[in-house]
XYZ file of C-alpha atoms in Angstrom:
760
model
C -82.317 -8.742 -6.789
C -81.993 -6.794 -3.588
C -79.460 -4.070 -2.897
C -77.442 -6.244 -0.505
C -76.696 -8.824 -3.194
C -75.799 -6.069 -5.629
C -73.263 -4.680 -3.140
C -71.695 -8.147 -2.693
C -71.294 -8.470 -6.456
C -69.725 -5.036 -6.636
C -67.242 -5.825 -3.851
C -66.278 -9.120 -5.455
C -65.937 -7.418 -8.791
C -63.594 -4.851 -7.219
C -61.566 -7.597 -5.499
C -61.369 -9.604 -8.721
C -60.408 -6.538 -10.716
C -57.758 -5.675 -8.139
C -56.426 -9.232 -8.223
C -56.365 -9.392 -12.033
C -54.919 -5.886 -12.206
C -52.296 -6.699 -9.604
C -51.279 -9.906 -11.339
C -51.190 -8.149 -14.688
C -49.093 -5.338 -13.249
C -46.653 -7.764 -11.635
C -46.427 -9.708 -14.891
C -45.888 -6.477 -16.800
C -43.147 -5.377 -14.368
C -41.400 -8.735 -14.534
C -41.468 -8.778 -18.324
C -40.989 -5.011 -18.679
C -43.710 -4.419 -21.298
C -42.570 -1.893 -23.893
C -39.726 -0.794 -21.608
C -42.221 0.926 -19.293
C -41.057 -0.530 -16.004
C -37.310 -1.188 -16.303
C -37.534 -4.879 -15.423
C -36.531 -6.875 -12.345
C -33.412 -8.777 -11.317
C -33.211 -12.287 -12.720
C -34.418 -15.185 -10.622
C -30.814 -16.402 -10.363
C -29.611 -13.063 -8.998
C -32.489 -13.010 -6.527
C -31.517 -16.439 -5.287
C -27.836 -15.434 -5.013
C -27.669 -11.658 -4.509
C -24.176 -10.249 -4.867
C -22.699 -7.629 -2.583
C -19.532 -5.678 -3.264
C -17.144 -7.124 -0.695
C -13.814 -5.698 0.383
C -10.745 -7.750 -0.484
C -8.398 -8.008 2.493
C -4.595 -8.007 2.444
C -2.973 -9.853 5.356
C 0.442 -9.858 6.986
C 2.461 -13.083 7.040
C 0.806 -14.211 10.280
C -2.523 -14.477 8.456
C -4.325 -12.578 11.217
C -3.341 -8.903 11.104
C -4.614 -6.883 8.171
C -2.311 -4.736 6.052
C -5.171 -3.034 4.258
C -7.955 -3.584 1.796
C -9.170 -2.968 -1.738
C -12.765 -1.915 -2.270
C -15.303 0.163 -4.107
C -17.398 0.185 -0.959
C -15.484 -0.552 2.213
C -17.492 -3.601 3.233
C -16.676 -6.891 4.958
C -19.605 -9.278 5.423
C -20.446 -10.976 8.719
C -22.878 -13.754 9.570
C -25.871 -13.531 11.906
C -23.982 -15.302 14.689
C -21.393 -12.506 14.586
C -23.972 -9.874 15.580
C -24.706 -8.945 19.184
C -28.282 -9.461 20.357
C -28.405 -5.851 21.535
C -27.562 -4.675 18.011
C -30.261 -6.903 16.497
C -32.884 -5.766 19.012
C -32.065 -2.083 18.472
C -32.395 -2.498 14.723
C -35.762 -4.254 14.907
C -37.454 -1.824 17.320
C -36.346 1.033 15.071
C -36.845 -0.287 11.566
C -39.189 -3.290 11.579
C -40.705 -4.461 14.853
C -42.782 -7.137 13.096
C -39.866 -8.472 11.044
C -40.122 -11.994 12.437
C -43.888 -12.150 11.815
C -44.217 -11.128 8.157
C -43.115 -12.741 4.904
C -41.407 -9.697 3.447
C -44.435 -7.401 3.305
C -45.969 -5.999 6.490
C -49.816 -5.890 6.232
C -50.157 -2.652 8.161
C -47.527 -0.959 6.084
C -49.049 -2.471 2.969
C -52.487 -0.982 3.728
C -50.900 2.406 4.356
C -48.915 2.198 1.117
C -51.905 0.813 -0.829
C -53.984 3.766 0.279
C -51.356 6.029 -1.207
C -51.340 4.062 -4.452
C -55.121 4.233 -4.847
C -55.171 7.976 -4.222
C -51.947 8.659 -6.141
C -50.718 10.361 -2.956
C -47.919 7.886 -2.224
C -45.856 9.054 0.731
C -43.734 5.965 1.358
C -44.196 3.693 4.309
C -44.610 -0.020 4.412
C -40.895 -0.717 3.835
C -39.887 -3.768 5.794
C -36.261 -4.696 6.368
C -36.572 -7.174 3.526
C -37.855 -4.467 1.181
C -35.051 -2.146 2.255
C -32.630 -4.987 1.536
C -34.134 -5.221 -1.956
C -33.294 -1.548 -2.484
C -29.782 -1.969 -1.068
C -29.020 -4.970 -3.260
C -30.665 -3.943 -6.509
C -31.035 -0.163 -6.409
C -34.769 -0.319 -7.083
C -35.200 3.437 -6.708
C -32.253 4.365 -8.944
C -31.487 1.544 -11.402
C -33.390 -0.082 -14.280
C -35.960 2.668 -14.643
C -38.419 2.413 -17.517
C -40.224 5.142 -19.414
C -43.054 5.368 -16.846
C -40.551 6.716 -14.319
C -40.748 10.064 -16.105
C -43.756 10.649 -13.850
C -42.234 10.817 -10.367
C -45.307 9.545 -8.499
C -45.852 6.670 -10.925
C -42.165 5.854 -10.583
C -42.494 5.711 -6.803
C -45.411 3.296 -7.099
C -43.503 1.022 -9.513
C -40.490 1.056 -7.188
C -42.640 -0.022 -4.259
C -44.207 -2.808 -6.295
C -40.751 -4.003 -7.344
C -39.623 -4.066 -3.725
C -42.692 -6.132 -2.759
C -41.930 -8.674 -5.479
C -38.216 -8.895 -4.620
C -38.934 -9.054 -0.863
C -41.250 -12.052 -1.289
C -38.604 -13.828 -3.369
C -35.874 -13.073 -0.807
C -38.056 -14.349 2.030
C -38.604 -17.602 0.158
C -34.871 -18.029 -0.488
C -33.351 -17.047 2.862
C -33.975 -17.407 6.567
C -34.835 -14.385 8.665
C -31.365 -14.501 10.197
C -29.699 -14.478 6.781
C -31.843 -11.563 5.627
C -31.087 -9.535 8.742
C -27.328 -10.156 8.376
C -27.452 -9.281 4.669
C -29.288 -6.072 5.516
C -26.679 -4.911 8.024
C -23.901 -5.901 5.616
C -25.289 -3.756 2.793
C -25.918 -0.503 4.688
C -23.762 2.588 4.200
C -22.932 4.108 7.576
C -20.863 7.056 6.371
C -17.141 7.866 6.558
C -16.336 5.235 3.948
C -17.958 2.513 6.053
C -20.138 0.003 4.248
C -21.473 -2.884 6.287
C -21.795 -3.328 10.021
C -18.333 -4.811 10.558
C -16.494 -1.831 9.092
C -18.863 0.625 10.785
C -18.341 -1.004 14.199
C -14.593 -0.804 13.676
C -14.698 2.782 12.399
C -16.806 4.310 15.171
C -16.093 2.067 18.165
C -13.080 -0.120 17.267
C -15.204 -3.165 18.076
C -16.544 -6.242 16.375
C -20.318 -6.359 15.709
C -20.563 -9.111 18.308
C -19.353 -6.651 20.969
C -21.803 -3.809 20.251
C -23.967 -2.679 23.191
C -27.288 -0.788 23.242
C -25.407 2.482 23.650
C -23.341 1.876 20.536
C -26.111 0.154 18.591
C -28.299 3.247 18.971
C -25.654 5.285 17.119
C -25.124 2.724 14.365
C -28.864 2.242 13.760
C -29.306 6.020 13.696
C -26.861 6.196 10.794
C -28.852 3.821 8.594
C -31.184 6.324 6.954
C -29.054 9.471 7.132
C -25.335 8.696 7.598
C -24.269 12.325 7.252
C -27.049 14.033 9.204
C -26.676 11.722 12.194
C -22.902 11.308 12.092
C -21.745 11.593 15.730
C -18.417 13.140 14.721
C -19.629 15.655 12.155
C -23.101 16.440 13.507
C -23.107 15.532 17.208
C -26.303 17.476 18.085
C -28.336 15.681 15.408
C -26.771 12.375 16.400
C -27.677 12.906 20.055
C -31.322 13.660 19.233
C -31.620 10.652 16.944
C -29.912 8.370 19.448
C -32.414 9.463 22.112
C -35.239 8.549 19.743
C -33.779 5.091 19.119
C -33.188 4.514 22.841
C -36.786 5.518 23.531
C -37.963 2.807 21.134
C -36.023 0.294 23.193
C -37.751 1.567 26.315
C -41.178 1.735 24.668
C -41.026 -1.897 23.570
C -39.749 -3.037 26.954
C -36.220 -3.921 25.930
C -34.642 -1.628 28.531
C -36.109 -0.160 31.707
C -36.623 3.505 32.616
C -33.416 3.690 34.651
C -31.328 2.357 31.782
C -33.031 4.676 29.317
C -32.485 7.757 31.507
C -28.832 6.801 31.983
C -28.073 5.970 28.358
C -29.684 9.056 26.847
C -27.371 11.405 28.792
C -24.183 9.346 28.358
C -21.409 10.284 25.941
C -21.143 8.566 22.585
C -18.228 6.388 23.673
C -16.550 6.773 20.296
C -13.207 5.297 19.356
C -13.382 6.865 15.939
C -10.868 6.007 13.256
C -11.576 5.993 9.549
C -9.762 3.308 7.556
C -6.578 5.021 6.392
C -5.194 3.720 3.116
C -1.927 5.569 3.783
C -1.064 3.720 6.990
C 1.266 0.749 7.377
C 2.989 -0.607 4.248
C 0.925 1.679 2.019
C 3.521 1.810 -0.772
C 3.632 -1.982 -0.822
C -0.138 -2.215 -1.000
C -0.455 0.192 -3.893
C 2.428 -1.246 -5.895
C 1.253 -4.861 -5.716
C -2.284 -3.804 -6.595
C -1.264 -3.933 -10.256
C -0.167 -7.565 -9.862
C -3.402 -8.422 -8.103
C -5.535 -6.727 -10.751
C -3.670 -8.643 -13.446
C -4.251 -11.913 -11.606
C -7.939 -11.113 -11.160
C -8.338 -10.307 -14.847
C -6.701 -13.592 -15.832
C -8.792 -15.615 -13.370
C -12.176 -13.885 -13.628
C -12.297 -12.058 -10.287
C -12.929 -8.479 -9.232
C -10.351 -7.276 -6.712
C -12.657 -4.481 -5.547
C -15.856 -6.484 -5.098
C -15.214 -10.208 -4.602
C -13.967 -10.222 -1.006
C -10.709 -12.008 -1.764
C -8.296 -12.850 1.046
C -4.729 -12.159 0.013
C -1.912 -13.458 2.217
C 1.498 -11.802 1.973
C 5.027 -12.372 3.239
C 5.278 -9.025 5.052
C 6.204 -9.371 8.724
C 4.240 -6.823 10.756
C 6.947 -6.205 13.358
C 9.748 -5.952 10.815
C 7.611 -3.621 8.723
C 7.071 -1.340 11.694
C 10.799 -1.294 12.467
C 11.570 -0.488 8.831
C 9.070 2.365 8.765
C 10.432 3.761 12.018
C 14.032 3.484 10.839
C 13.234 5.377 7.648
C 11.235 8.069 9.387
C 13.691 8.638 12.247
C 16.750 8.842 10.029
C 15.110 10.882 7.277
C 13.804 13.388 9.816
C 17.369 13.935 11.040
C 18.860 13.873 7.543
C 16.328 16.408 6.275
C 17.326 18.764 9.093
C 20.998 18.383 8.105
C 20.126 18.842 4.438
C 18.152 22.032 5.054
C 20.863 23.529 7.257
C 23.650 22.859 4.803
C 21.663 24.537 2.003
C 21.574 27.784 4.038
C 18.456 28.937 2.253
C 19.641 28.041 -1.259
C 17.543 25.948 -3.622
C 18.381 22.209 -3.532
C 18.067 21.733 -7.316
C 21.644 22.326 -8.406
C 23.984 21.372 -11.239
C 27.344 19.607 -10.969
C 28.997 22.918 -10.094
C 26.637 23.559 -7.184
C 24.726 26.291 -9.026
C 20.933 26.560 -8.908
C 19.137 25.251 -11.991
C 17.060 28.327 -12.719
C 14.453 26.685 -14.944
C 13.949 23.654 -12.673
C 10.599 24.826 -11.291
C 9.239 25.733 -14.732
C 10.312 22.385 -16.197
C 8.996 20.388 -13.279
C 5.598 22.025 -12.925
C 4.866 21.416 -16.590
C 4.848 17.687 -15.845
C 2.154 17.998 -13.163
C -1.557 17.177 -13.688
C -2.566 20.613 -12.336
C -0.483 22.369 -14.968
C -1.916 20.256 -17.786
C -5.457 20.882 -16.555
C -4.951 24.643 -16.456
C -3.096 24.669 -19.788
C -5.912 22.781 -21.504
C -8.456 25.172 -20.030
C -6.698 28.533 -20.580
C -3.962 27.918 -23.148
C -0.189 27.564 -22.992
C 0.723 31.270 -22.965
C -2.328 32.767 -21.276
C -2.162 35.140 -18.329
C -4.816 33.012 -16.609
C -2.482 30.014 -16.579
C 0.198 32.041 -14.842
C -2.339 33.568 -12.476
C -3.800 30.270 -11.264
C -0.385 28.642 -10.938
C 0.605 31.430 -8.538
C -2.755 31.953 -6.830
C -2.444 31.389 -3.045
C -4.717 28.653 -1.698
C -5.335 27.123 1.690
C -3.799 23.685 1.929
C -2.406 21.163 4.367
C 1.192 20.126 3.784
C 3.546 17.480 5.127
C 6.213 18.074 7.743
C 8.100 15.753 10.078
C 6.592 17.635 13.011
C 3.052 16.979 11.779
C 0.709 18.315 9.125
C 0.745 22.091 8.636
C -2.254 24.170 7.571
C -0.923 26.970 5.410
C -1.465 29.069 2.283
C 0.562 28.297 -0.823
C 0.289 28.548 -4.568
C 0.795 25.535 -6.810
C 4.274 26.819 -7.626
C 5.109 27.334 -3.955
C 3.920 23.841 -3.014
C 6.012 22.301 -5.804
C 9.084 24.126 -4.479
C 8.245 23.044 -0.936
C 7.785 19.357 -1.688
C 10.851 19.105 -3.926
C 13.062 20.113 -1.009
C 12.373 16.810 0.744
C 14.756 13.891 0.429
C 13.075 10.560 -0.254
C 13.972 7.022 0.758
C 13.264 3.414 -0.111
C 13.920 0.313 1.979
C 13.313 -3.395 1.431
C 14.264 -6.541 3.357
C 13.854 -10.165 2.296
C 14.746 -13.700 3.269
C 17.304 -14.845 0.676
C 16.443 -18.539 0.922
C 12.669 -18.217 0.509
C 12.349 -14.974 -1.444
C 9.882 -13.703 1.153
C 9.855 -9.915 1.314
C 9.575 -9.044 4.991
C 9.531 -5.230 4.923
C 8.835 -2.614 2.248
C 8.998 1.156 2.703
C 8.607 3.079 -0.533
C 8.955 6.634 0.734
C 8.767 9.000 3.669
C 4.965 9.462 3.719
C 2.519 7.859 1.301
C -0.227 10.422 1.896
C 1.871 13.214 0.434
C 4.437 11.369 -1.694
C 2.791 8.596 -3.701
C 5.755 7.436 -5.783
C 7.286 4.152 -4.635
C 11.094 4.014 -4.350
C 11.383 0.251 -3.943
C 10.049 -1.115 -7.217
C 8.578 1.756 -9.228
C 11.599 4.018 -9.033
C 14.779 3.127 -10.875
C 18.040 5.014 -10.399
C 21.712 4.520 -11.230
C 23.107 2.046 -8.685
C 26.535 3.642 -8.343
C 29.063 1.389 -6.635
C 26.414 -1.101 -5.528
C 26.875 -2.473 -9.063
C 30.571 -3.249 -8.476
C 29.946 -6.680 -6.871
C 28.601 -7.917 -10.214
C 31.820 -6.838 -11.929
C 33.886 -8.690 -9.350
C 31.534 -11.690 -9.382
C 32.077 -12.003 -13.130
C 35.823 -11.868 -12.561
C 35.734 -14.493 -9.804
C 33.584 -16.697 -12.001
C 36.360 -16.453 -14.610
C 39.002 -17.580 -12.126
C 40.156 -14.441 -10.340
C 40.453 -14.704 -6.555
C 39.710 -12.181 -3.766
C 43.477 -11.938 -3.217
C 44.215 -10.938 -6.828
C 46.488 -7.860 -6.642
C 45.906 -4.709 -8.714
C 47.638 -1.315 -8.655
C 45.546 1.773 -7.926
C 46.463 3.629 -11.116
C 44.626 5.317 -14.010
C 42.814 3.059 -16.462
C 41.957 4.501 -19.839
C 39.313 3.258 -22.240
C 39.454 4.068 -25.935
C 35.983 5.024 -27.133
C 34.404 5.264 -30.545
C 33.407 8.852 -29.914
C 34.988 11.737 -31.806
C 34.155 14.285 -29.141
C 35.301 12.036 -26.256
C 37.750 9.529 -27.738
C 38.811 8.183 -24.351
C 37.582 7.832 -20.770
C 39.629 7.550 -17.590
C 37.484 7.038 -14.476
C 38.533 9.047 -11.434
C 38.639 7.897 -7.852
C 36.295 9.693 -5.476
C 39.101 11.707 -3.900
C 40.454 12.625 -7.335
C 43.836 10.925 -6.899
C 45.487 7.550 -7.387
C 47.543 6.114 -4.555
C 49.756 3.846 -6.626
C 49.175 1.226 -3.941
C 48.889 -2.425 -4.817
C 45.828 -3.927 -3.170
C 43.731 -7.044 -3.485
C 40.419 -6.824 -5.249
C 38.768 -7.566 -1.894
C 40.401 -4.480 -0.436
C 39.525 -2.508 -3.543
C 35.846 -3.430 -3.382
C 35.771 -2.795 0.361
C 37.158 0.717 -0.167
C 35.241 1.136 -3.428
C 38.299 2.136 -5.462
C 37.051 3.088 -8.913
C 40.312 2.616 -10.816
C 40.671 -1.009 -9.753
C 37.046 -1.844 -10.631
C 37.708 -0.284 -14.045
C 40.862 -2.366 -14.372
C 38.932 -5.573 -13.701
C 36.101 -4.519 -16.023
C 38.646 -3.947 -18.783
C 40.005 -7.462 -18.264
C 36.652 -9.250 -18.286
C 34.688 -6.939 -20.678
C 31.538 -4.898 -19.882
C 29.333 -7.590 -21.407
C 30.546 -10.126 -18.840
C 29.425 -7.756 -16.063
C 26.038 -7.266 -17.730
C 25.557 -11.003 -18.068
C 26.452 -11.564 -14.424
C 24.026 -8.882 -13.224
C 21.212 -10.372 -15.297
C 22.020 -13.870 -14.048
C 21.797 -12.665 -10.450
C 18.367 -11.103 -10.979
C 18.793 -7.585 -12.398
C 16.094 -7.428 -15.070
C 16.460 -3.778 -16.107
C 18.253 -2.981 -19.338
C 21.979 -2.401 -18.867
C 24.389 -0.938 -21.401
C 27.627 -2.871 -21.891
C 29.742 0.277 -21.641
C 32.878 1.078 -19.607
C 31.039 3.431 -17.221
C 28.938 0.490 -16.050
C 31.836 -0.437 -13.774
C 30.779 2.590 -11.683
C 27.062 1.820 -11.978
C 26.425 4.358 -14.715
C 25.207 2.049 -17.453
C 21.511 1.853 -16.594
C 18.903 2.440 -13.914
C 17.811 -0.340 -11.552
C 15.320 -0.643 -8.728
C 16.027 -1.361 -5.079
C 13.749 -4.387 -5.469
C 16.083 -5.821 -8.122
C 19.253 -5.099 -6.161
C 18.034 -6.777 -2.973
C 17.000 -9.838 -4.961
C 20.325 -9.942 -6.805
C 22.439 -9.645 -3.640
C 20.375 -12.460 -2.148
C 21.805 -14.745 -4.823
C 25.199 -14.575 -3.085
C 23.663 -15.593 0.263
C 21.516 -18.319 -1.283
C 24.564 -20.286 -2.508
C 24.264 -19.033 -6.061
C 20.546 -19.641 -6.573
C 18.543 -16.593 -7.573
C 15.155 -16.586 -5.862
C 12.642 -14.066 -7.078
C 11.644 -11.593 -4.349
C 7.944 -12.218 -3.869
C 5.205 -11.078 -1.569
C 1.992 -13.069 -2.116
C 1.791 -16.599 -0.732
C -1.844 -17.436 -1.540
C -5.211 -16.007 -2.520
C -8.504 -17.317 -1.135
C -12.077 -16.490 -2.075
C -14.568 -14.962 0.356
C -15.375 -18.420 1.749
C -11.754 -19.280 2.482
C -11.309 -21.632 -0.473
C -7.747 -21.434 -1.808
C -7.743 -20.123 -5.358
C -3.983 -20.208 -5.864
C -0.795 -20.885 -3.917
C 2.236 -18.946 -5.087
C 5.870 -19.999 -5.143
C 8.777 -17.814 -6.264
C 10.745 -18.418 -9.415
C 14.179 -19.922 -8.860
C 17.186 -20.578 -11.054
C 20.820 -21.499 -10.668
C 22.633 -18.256 -11.365
C 26.246 -18.799 -10.307
C 28.235 -21.578 -8.707
C 28.156 -22.159 -4.985
C 31.885 -21.391 -4.906
C 31.521 -18.027 -6.650
C 28.623 -17.106 -4.373
C 30.628 -17.815 -1.223
C 33.684 -15.958 -2.515
C 31.454 -12.963 -3.169
C 30.204 -13.112 0.414
C 33.845 -13.043 1.480
C 34.359 -10.039 -0.793
C 31.336 -8.249 0.668
C 32.529 -8.923 4.202
C 35.572 -6.865 3.308
C 33.505 -3.688 3.681
C 33.297 -4.479 7.400
C 36.679 -6.174 7.884
C 39.156 -4.365 5.650
C 40.944 -1.154 6.579
C 39.076 1.667 4.877
C 36.035 -0.520 4.259
C 32.839 1.436 3.741
C 30.998 -0.664 6.317
C 33.535 -0.221 9.103
C 31.391 2.452 10.712
C 28.630 -0.022 11.576
C 28.069 -0.377 15.299
C 29.641 -3.153 17.312
C 26.182 -4.311 18.403
C 25.249 -5.306 14.877
C 28.676 -6.712 13.918
C 29.506 -8.834 16.941
C 29.156 -12.594 16.430
C 27.667 -11.929 13.045
C 28.766 -12.243 9.422
C 27.887 -9.068 7.540
C 28.527 -8.284 3.909
C 27.953 -4.752 2.723
C 28.287 -2.353 -0.167
C 27.674 1.363 -0.337
C 26.948 3.354 -3.443
C 26.873 7.027 -4.323
C 26.121 8.312 -7.801
C 27.690 11.356 -9.381
C 26.931 14.617 -7.532
C 25.578 12.452 -4.686
C 22.144 12.327 -6.313
C 21.665 8.804 -4.984
C 22.929 7.176 -1.806
C 22.723 3.390 -1.462
C 23.521 0.764 1.134
C 23.180 -2.968 0.667
C 23.620 -5.228 3.677
C 23.582 -9.039 3.715
C 23.503 -11.502 6.596
C 23.023 -15.266 6.615
C 19.232 -14.969 6.879
C 18.293 -11.453 5.799
C 19.224 -9.181 2.905
C 18.141 -5.555 2.976
C 18.866 -2.391 1.063
C 18.251 1.322 1.409
C 18.226 4.149 -1.105
C 18.126 7.882 -0.362
C 17.858 10.797 -2.786
C 15.632 13.533 -4.100
C 12.469 12.936 -6.075
C 14.451 14.545 -8.881
C 18.081 13.684 -9.616
C 18.835 17.402 -9.559
C 18.014 17.585 -5.839
C 21.061 16.631 -3.783
C 23.661 17.760 -1.281
C 26.117 20.390 -2.451
C 28.923 18.449 -0.812
C 29.556 14.963 -2.235
C 30.857 13.607 1.060
C 27.653 14.628 2.867
C 25.513 12.817 0.308
C 27.451 9.547 0.169
C 25.607 6.315 0.815
C 27.421 5.612 4.087
C 25.868 8.748 5.554
C 22.470 8.858 3.861
C 21.436 5.206 3.486
C 23.549 3.059 5.816
C 21.965 4.369 9.074
C 18.541 3.128 7.937
C 19.838 -0.415 7.467
C 21.720 -0.335 10.753
C 18.781 0.909 12.853
C 16.465 -1.625 11.257
C 18.828 -4.533 11.928
C 19.422 -3.502 15.534
C 15.677 -3.361 16.180
C 15.132 -6.726 14.517
C 17.897 -8.384 16.521
C 16.558 -6.879 19.749
C 13.093 -8.363 19.198
C 13.015 -12.060 20.142
C 9.475 -12.440 18.794
C 10.733 -12.004 15.240
C 13.203 -14.855 15.516
C 15.910 -13.384 13.266
C 19.218 -14.215 14.916
C 22.820 -13.428 14.187
C 24.934 -16.062 12.526
C 27.505 -16.942 9.906
C 27.392 -17.537 6.186
C 27.098 -21.154 5.156
C 30.258 -22.532 3.571
C 30.173 -24.635 0.392
C 30.057 -28.383 0.767
C 33.136 -28.781 -1.476
C 36.544 -27.261 -0.629
C 37.057 -23.846 -2.197
C 40.595 -24.436 -3.339
C 41.133 -20.673 -3.020
C 43.196 -18.776 -0.458
C 41.053 -16.343 1.535
C 43.673 -15.045 3.966
C 45.213 -12.513 1.623
C 47.660 -11.172 4.244
C 49.194 -14.644 4.719
C 49.016 -15.190 0.992
C 51.065 -12.034 0.419
C 53.435 -12.776 3.258
C 52.079 -9.955 5.409
C 51.479 -10.395 9.131
C 48.811 -8.124 10.612
C 47.161 -8.098 13.985
C 43.476 -8.894 13.782
C 40.680 -8.983 16.294
C 38.324 -11.897 16.908
C 36.329 -11.055 13.819
C 39.382 -10.984 11.582
C 39.018 -7.208 11.278
C 42.198 -5.184 11.054
C 42.738 -3.319 14.318
C 42.708 0.107 12.749
C 40.159 2.825 13.471
C 40.162 4.969 10.360
C 37.330 7.242 11.366
C 33.866 7.688 9.940
C 34.832 10.574 7.660
C 36.905 8.320 5.391
C 34.159 5.794 4.748
C 32.515 5.241 1.376
C 34.583 7.326 -1.010
C 33.227 6.339 -4.385
C 30.952 7.410 -7.195
């Protein structure tokens, strides 16, 4: 046997050994012998790889996005949604032979194989398909067996896994699908996962609109999103972009002139990171709990399944609501600060500072609990770190302020701000059209529409009168403004006589419509005594108040339980909706990532009160605008003209809470204003009343809505019942009194703004 034949046998033996060894190794990796290799994804998962997809929340138009829910901010796109310039830039940079290989590039394979044989593996050979394998399955970080304890052996196993997965992906998907999946799974930095979000973040464009200039930046970010970030590291980004552009020139995709021009051009950024605190942020965070509950019940992941959630929120109305809250609260905060004259805003009923307010409040904060657990309740370190000055950025109406404050100082600073909540809904459909839960979600996370519950003050009075009307009383029923005393089963306080806001009783006989319009406490108490507190509780629950209410005499002034603005707006809508309570709701349907409807939602409805009682209550509420001394008389002529408006103000004791509820034939909205704590309020009750603190928000919102023809909300009149009322509504004629009225039936008396809304 000559030497030549011996060499042939040796070569074939080596090839056979390599083949058998390779097959054995692949089999061992797939079956994870003895836990050495960590295993591979199942065949099913390889055929249908899952990506974490962002779930999108849409406005009522179904086009504009409110926001999103995600673990990784990613929205998938198809190949036909990618610009050719983006695709070309990617291929010349990452895998020029992508269209010619089957997942493993021979040249890269030989380079990588050389490293394996010499145990000097230095990477290389990673095609786009292999990189996709890493992006989808975390081959370098997940499912690591015991052999990974040796770093070099671990690198070799990882590369072998990627080869196996890449071949399977290539057999399951087209090149176009693989390329789109690759771009969809990349992290580009600044909370941008996937090419669609990255294009939006850096250039405010769709992937289909990306040019070579922009593509060079996006492709640069693929391997080092921080190092080559054009905002954070512009010098590195410029150098990398030049390298990518040169690849385009080298492979003949652009000419020398284009290359020379592009490499010296600016980045062309329109940079904006997705801000979770923009738009109806309070709405988005509050309803997240409902969405998570729905997902749990139906087997979906809100943060990964790419759901499409359609809401009732009207984008234009939402913007007007946000602007109304911000504009008014900016002005009101200025008034509030000036009237304090440097004094602390946390005061008792006598206007004196509550000296232990800061100590009590800071003990409820997460920072305090963290420091207490670390250093102990009475340690000097706890006190030191609570008062240690730190650099921080704080909220102001003039813009964010960079300053130095301690934790105690920042708590004092933030508790000086008045908060607000506002909600508007269509009474007939239950559609919530606008939701503003506070003055700035970035700095004040607590929602004052649904999360927060406060005493409703006089906004509860309509339920007392509704119960009376349901029992046969009429809006013209006369009552004397005189003390009403309740006998209580309390040894310390055996009786209770509610006071009017001004502290006196006029002795005047007035109708209950006039009394509700002026918010006269004694007359509401008189009616409550006649019908019983339980009747008022039952009426409130029937109309949609779900919070627990105590059937006690003080409930006639709204002091028998806390309610949310969400509940109040829904309950007042019952009067407009002819006695039918319609649940305020905000989600119309949920679709999966492919647009298949998973569920359509409809609000709950129930007959709460008769159509007659509902209409009589609208007539009662209109009294706030029409009656002399009515708390809605100060509304502008622009909003009142040719328009039925029912209204009710509310102010709790010490003016801790200011409320305004306004109803029209096609929109019901409410506003609340107060401190984050009930102890934070105006010193002067009149300055903190609902007509001054909350009513301007409603009025500005309504004026903006009426002025915008694109919204389609028009003025109009309340719908009358189909059957005759059989009740006299003209109380002046009923009482034999002749008064001059204007075209709206409003008494021609200008009582002045300062007399509006005198109630608790």
